[in-house]
Tab-separated table of C-alpha atoms in Angstrom:
chain	number	residue	atom	x	y	z
A	23	UNK	CA	2.531	-21.504	1.074
A	24	UNK	CA	4.503	-18.338	1.697
A	25	UNK	CA	3.515	-15.712	4.267
A	26	UNK	CA	4.101	-11.972	4.506
A	27	UNK	CA	3.227	-9.424	7.183
A	28	UNK	CA	3.204	-5.901	5.782
A	29	UNK	CA	2.244	-2.383	6.850
A	30	UNK	CA	0.650	0.134	4.470
A	31	UNK	CA	0.151	3.897	4.607
A	32	UNK	CA	-3.126	5.480	3.570
A	33	UNK	CA	-2.248	9.151	3.120
A	34	UNK	CA	-5.265	11.228	2.102
A	35	UNK	CA	-5.100	14.991	1.759
A	36	UNK	CA	-7.388	17.435	-0.071
A	37	UNK	CA	-9.260	14.651	-1.898
A	38	UNK	CA	-6.018	13.021	-3.067
A	39	UNK	CA	-4.283	9.814	-2.018
A	40	UNK	CA	-0.537	9.241	-2.086
A	41	UNK	CA	0.263	6.371	-4.455
A	42	UNK	CA	3.571	4.736	-5.356
A	43	UNK	CA	4.290	3.268	-8.809
A	44	UNK	CA	5.789	-0.179	-8.272
A	45	UNK	CA	8.035	-1.375	-11.106
A	46	UNK	CA	9.044	-5.003	-10.483
A	47	UNK	CA	12.081	-6.565	-12.164
A	48	UNK	CA	9.645	-8.737	-14.141
A	49	UNK	CA	6.096	-7.876	-15.139
A	50	UNK	CA	4.096	-4.696	-15.524
A	51	UNK	CA	4.190	-1.720	-13.227
A	52	UNK	CA	1.185	-0.898	-11.072
A	53	UNK	CA	0.183	1.641	-8.466
A	54	UNK	CA	0.145	0.754	-4.799
A	55	UNK	CA	0.161	2.312	-1.361
A	56	UNK	CA	3.476	3.211	0.244
A	57	UNK	CA	4.410	0.372	2.546
A	58	UNK	CA	5.835	-3.078	2.627
A	59	UNK	CA	7.153	-5.984	4.588
A	60	UNK	CA	7.596	-5.881	8.340
A	61	UNK	CA	11.109	-7.019	9.231
A	62	UNK	CA	11.720	-9.693	11.861
A	63	UNK	CA	11.261	-8.149	15.319
A	64	UNK	CA	9.882	-4.895	13.893
A	65	UNK	CA	6.585	-3.378	15.003
A	66	UNK	CA	4.203	-2.746	12.045
A	67	UNK	CA	3.716	0.811	13.401
A	68	UNK	CA	7.441	1.472	12.965
A	69	UNK	CA	7.553	-0.401	9.656
A	70	UNK	CA	4.994	1.839	7.973
A	71	UNK	CA	6.937	4.977	8.922
A	72	UNK	CA	10.190	3.393	7.674
A	73	UNK	CA	8.583	2.235	4.429
A	74	UNK	CA	7.088	5.669	3.669
A	75	UNK	CA	10.517	7.261	4.166
A	76	UNK	CA	12.290	4.636	2.018
A	77	UNK	CA	9.787	4.651	-0.822
A	78	UNK	CA	8.764	8.315	-1.007
A	79	UNK	CA	11.512	10.357	0.676
A	80	UNK	CA	8.990	11.827	3.108
A	81	UNK	CA	8.632	11.669	6.865
A	82	UNK	CA	5.269	10.453	8.096
A	83	UNK	CA	3.261	10.288	11.279
A	84	UNK	CA	0.663	7.609	11.995
A	85	UNK	CA	-2.650	9.187	12.994
A	86	UNK	CA	-4.719	6.010	13.393
A	87	UNK	CA	-5.004	2.311	12.746
A	88	UNK	CA	-7.506	1.699	9.944
A	89	UNK	CA	-7.629	-2.089	9.964
A	90	UNK	CA	-6.102	-5.406	8.980
A	91	UNK	CA	-6.605	-7.348	5.760
A	92	UNK	CA	-5.693	-11.003	5.324
A	93	UNK	CA	-5.887	-12.633	1.940
A	94	UNK	CA	-4.625	-15.796	0.312
A	95	UNK	CA	-3.394	-15.378	-3.243
A	96	UNK	CA	-3.764	-18.622	-5.234
A	97	UNK	CA	-0.585	-20.028	-6.778
A	98	UNK	CA	-1.886	-19.308	-10.302
A	99	UNK	CA	-2.179	-15.583	-9.486
A	100	UNK	CA	0.872	-15.194	-7.219
A	101	UNK	CA	4.062	-13.644	-8.623
A	102	UNK	CA	6.219	-16.527	-7.395
A	103	UNK	CA	3.736	-19.184	-8.534
A	104	UNK	CA	3.262	-20.404	-4.948
A	105	UNK	CA	0.127	-19.902	-2.845
A	106	UNK	CA	0.763	-16.825	-0.697
A	107	UNK	CA	-0.909	-15.277	2.346
A	108	UNK	CA	-0.499	-11.544	2.848
A	109	UNK	CA	-1.561	-9.934	6.124
A	110	UNK	CA	-1.623	-6.171	5.732
A	111	UNK	CA	-1.901	-3.668	8.574
A	112	UNK	CA	-3.328	-0.381	7.232
A	113	UNK	CA	-2.617	2.935	8.955
A	114	UNK	CA	-3.919	6.425	8.273
A	115	UNK	CA	-0.738	8.448	7.872
A	116	UNK	CA	0.031	12.142	7.498
A	117	UNK	CA	3.128	13.365	5.648
A	118	UNK	CA	4.998	15.772	7.927
A	119	UNK	CA	8.029	16.751	5.822
A	120	UNK	CA	10.172	15.898	2.829
A	121	UNK	CA	9.794	15.947	-0.934
A	122	UNK	CA	8.542	13.078	-3.066
A	123	UNK	CA	11.274	11.214	-4.934
A	124	UNK	CA	11.826	7.731	-6.418
A	125	UNK	CA	13.036	4.970	-4.110
A	126	UNK	CA	16.825	4.757	-4.396
A	127	UNK	CA	17.831	1.259	-5.557
A	128	UNK	CA	14.259	0.069	-5.108
A	129	UNK	CA	11.163	-0.839	-7.070
A	130	UNK	CA	9.218	2.411	-6.515
A	131	UNK	CA	9.769	4.600	-9.580
A	132	UNK	CA	7.695	7.528	-8.345
A	133	UNK	CA	5.149	8.587	-5.749
A	134	UNK	CA	2.358	11.008	-6.617
A	135	UNK	CA	-0.682	12.614	-5.044
A	136	UNK	CA	-3.606	11.255	-7.066
A	137	UNK	CA	-7.179	12.589	-7.020
A	138	UNK	CA	-9.272	9.795	-5.500
A	139	UNK	CA	-11.761	9.719	-8.434
A	140	UNK	CA	-8.818	9.056	-10.816
A	141	UNK	CA	-7.725	5.907	-8.946
A	142	UNK	CA	-10.403	3.766	-10.637
A	143	UNK	CA	-8.677	4.274	-14.016
A	144	UNK	CA	-5.250	3.106	-12.822
A	145	UNK	CA	-3.684	-0.352	-13.014
A	146	UNK	CA	-3.304	-0.886	-9.285
A	147	UNK	CA	-2.802	-3.298	-6.447
A	148	UNK	CA	-5.881	-4.439	-4.554
A	149	UNK	CA	-4.156	-2.860	-1.535
A	150	UNK	CA	-5.150	0.574	-2.847
A	151	UNK	CA	-8.838	-0.321	-2.891
A	152	UNK	CA	-8.642	-1.969	0.532
A	153	UNK	CA	-6.929	1.071	2.056
A	154	UNK	CA	-9.394	3.515	0.507
A	155	UNK	CA	-12.362	1.382	1.632
A	156	UNK	CA	-11.015	1.302	5.197
A	157	UNK	CA	-10.449	5.079	5.168
A	158	UNK	CA	-13.909	5.774	3.695
A	159	UNK	CA	-15.961	3.457	5.895
A	160	UNK	CA	-13.875	3.287	9.107
A	161	UNK	CA	-15.467	-0.052	10.070
A	162	UNK	CA	-15.541	-0.687	13.804
A	163	UNK	CA	-14.136	-4.162	13.171
A	164	UNK	CA	-11.247	-2.831	11.060
A	165	UNK	CA	-12.235	-5.252	8.299
A	166	UNK	CA	-13.707	-4.748	4.832
A	167	UNK	CA	-15.064	-7.305	2.393
A	168	UNK	CA	-12.525	-8.818	-0.017
A	169	UNK	CA	-11.761	-6.671	-3.069
A	170	UNK	CA	-12.408	-8.494	-6.350
A	171	UNK	CA	-9.231	-8.860	-8.408
A	172	UNK	CA	-9.099	-8.598	-12.185
A	173	UNK	CA	-9.002	-5.991	-14.928
A	174	UNK	CA	-7.104	-3.002	-13.577
A	175	UNK	CA	-6.941	-4.447	-10.032
A	176	UNK	CA	-4.081	-6.880	-9.376
A	177	UNK	CA	-2.852	-8.860	-6.356
């Protein structure tokens, strides 16, 4: 089994959420939240700010911790074909400066402000639904029920 600790930004403004279009070397593109892997020795708080800057070109400020999601992706559904556990730390983030642009030499082709009602029609990572659920419900435990995967929602 592989393991990944990641930090994700939930940026909501005027009924829109900031989404990033992930275009992997292999497979179909999908929409996700800005964010990604926490480097060895890095604090997830710092990682989410770094990831937003790398992927979107914008500076961000964390306003609150939304919660933590831990899920095991079965080998049959995992990109690498190996069972994978992803632990995601979700932060509410506010963009403070910068202009949206593609990630240089990366897998994020574009970042866009998307009206929240339009998200349901997008091919997207389950991370988007988890982040929006945490932002909408603000559970005291920082935990939401697992998001079903399938159709337009991918691991």
